[in-house]
Coordinates of C-alpha atoms in Angstrom, one line a residue:
M4 CA 15.7 -8.3 -2.3
F5 CA 13.3 -6.0 -1.5
S6 CA 14.0 -2.7 -2.1
L7 CA 12.0 0.8 -2.3
N8 CA 13.2 3.8 -4.3
E9 CA 13.0 6.5 -6.3
S10 CA 12.5 4.2 -10.0
N11 CA 9.7 2.1 -8.0
R12 CA 6.2 3.9 -8.7
Y13 CA 3.3 4.0 -5.6
Y14 CA 0.3 3.5 -5.6
L15 CA -1.6 3.6 -2.4
Y16 CA -5.3 1.9 -2.6
P17 CA -7.7 5.2 -1.2
Y18 CA -10.0 3.4 1.3
P19 CA -9.4 1.5 4.3
T20 CA -8.3 -1.8 4.4
D21 CA -8.4 -4.9 6.9
M22 CA -4.9 -5.4 7.9
R23 CA -6.1 -9.1 8.4
K24 CA -6.2 -9.3 4.1
S25 CA -3.3 -11.8 2.7
F26 CA -1.2 -11.6 -0.3
Y27 CA -4.5 -13.2 -1.9
T28 CA -7.3 -10.5 -0.8
L29 CA -4.6 -7.4 -1.7
S30 CA -3.2 -9.4 -4.9
G31 CA -6.8 -9.2 -5.5
I32 CA -7.8 -5.8 -5.0
V33 CA -5.3 -4.2 -7.1
T34 CA -6.1 -6.6 -10.0
N35 CA -9.3 -5.9 -9.6
Q36 CA -10.7 -2.3 -7.6
M37 CA -7.2 0.0 -9.0
G38 CA -7.3 -2.1 -12.2
K39 CA -3.4 -2.7 -12.3
N40 CA -1.1 -6.0 -12.7
V41 CA 0.7 -6.8 -9.4
R42 CA 3.4 -8.9 -11.4
D43 CA 5.0 -5.0 -13.2
G44 CA 7.1 -4.7 -9.6
D45 CA 4.7 -1.4 -8.5
A46 CA 4.3 -1.0 -5.0
F47 CA 0.4 -1.1 -3.7
I48 CA 0.2 0.8 0.2
F49 CA -3.0 -0.1 1.8
I50 CA -3.6 1.7 5.4
N51 CA -6.1 1.2 7.7
A52 CA -9.0 2.7 9.1
N53 CA -7.6 4.3 11.5
C54 CA -4.1 5.2 9.6
T55 CA -2.4 3.5 12.4
C56 CA -0.9 0.0 10.5
M57 CA 0.3 -0.2 6.5
K58 CA 0.8 -3.1 4.4
I59 CA 3.2 -2.3 0.8
L60 CA 2.3 -4.9 -1.8
Q61 CA 5.3 -5.9 -3.9
Y62 CA 5.6 -8.4 -6.2
L63 CA 9.2 -10.1 -6.2
H64 CA 10.0 -13.2 -7.6
Y65 CA 12.7 -15.9 -5.0
H66 CA 13.9 -18.8 -5.8
P67 CA 14.0 -19.8 -2.6
L68 CA 16.5 -22.4 -1.7
S69 CA 14.0 -24.2 0.6
N70 CA 10.0 -25.1 0.3
R71 CA 9.2 -21.8 2.2
V72 CA 10.9 -18.3 2.5
E73 CA 9.6 -16.1 5.8
I74 CA 10.0 -12.5 6.0
T75 CA 8.7 -10.5 8.5
L76 CA 9.3 -6.7 9.1
G77 CA 8.5 -5.6 13.0
I78 CA 7.5 -1.8 14.2
T79 CA 8.7 -1.6 18.0
N80 CA 7.3 1.9 17.8
P81 CA 4.4 2.2 15.4
P82 CA 3.5 6.3 13.8
S83 CA 0.4 7.6 15.2
G84 CA -2.0 8.4 12.6
R85 CA -1.5 11.7 12.0
I86 CA 2.3 11.5 11.5
V87 CA 1.0 8.3 8.7
K88 CA -1.8 11.1 7.0
R89 CA 0.7 14.2 7.0
L90 CA 3.2 11.7 5.2
L91 CA 1.1 10.2 2.4
A92 CA -0.2 13.6 1.8
D93 CA 2.9 15.6 1.3
A94 CA 3.7 12.3 -1.1
V95 CA 0.7 12.9 -2.6
T96 CA 1.3 15.8 -2.9
K97 CA 5.4 15.6 -4.8
G98 CA 3.7 13.8 -7.2
M99 CA 5.5 10.6 -5.7
I100 CA 2.2 8.8 -5.0
E101 CA -0.4 8.4 -7.1
V102 CA -3.6 7.1 -5.7
L103 CA -5.4 5.4 -7.9

C-alpha cells in the first residue's frame, strides 16, 4: 500500500523537473544525479519550474492480480506555487526533507 509517513526518508530534487517524465526517467535522475537507489523505499520529490506541480517517486513492490495495475491520483484544486514553496521550505528547515 502506498503511504508516506514519518518513517520514510524524503529527498527533494533541487532543480525544476519536466512533469512529463516517466517513472523510468525519474528513476534515472535518482540513480545518476542524486546518487541514491530507488529500491531503498525512500521518497523522492520532483517539482516543476513554476512550483505548481509535484511528483513523489517511491518504489513499491506489488504482486498484481492482473497484468496491469493503474493508480491515478487527482488534485482538484492544486495549491499555488507560492504555497508549495513555503511548505517545502518549512519542511527542509525542520529537517523533514533532505535536499540533494
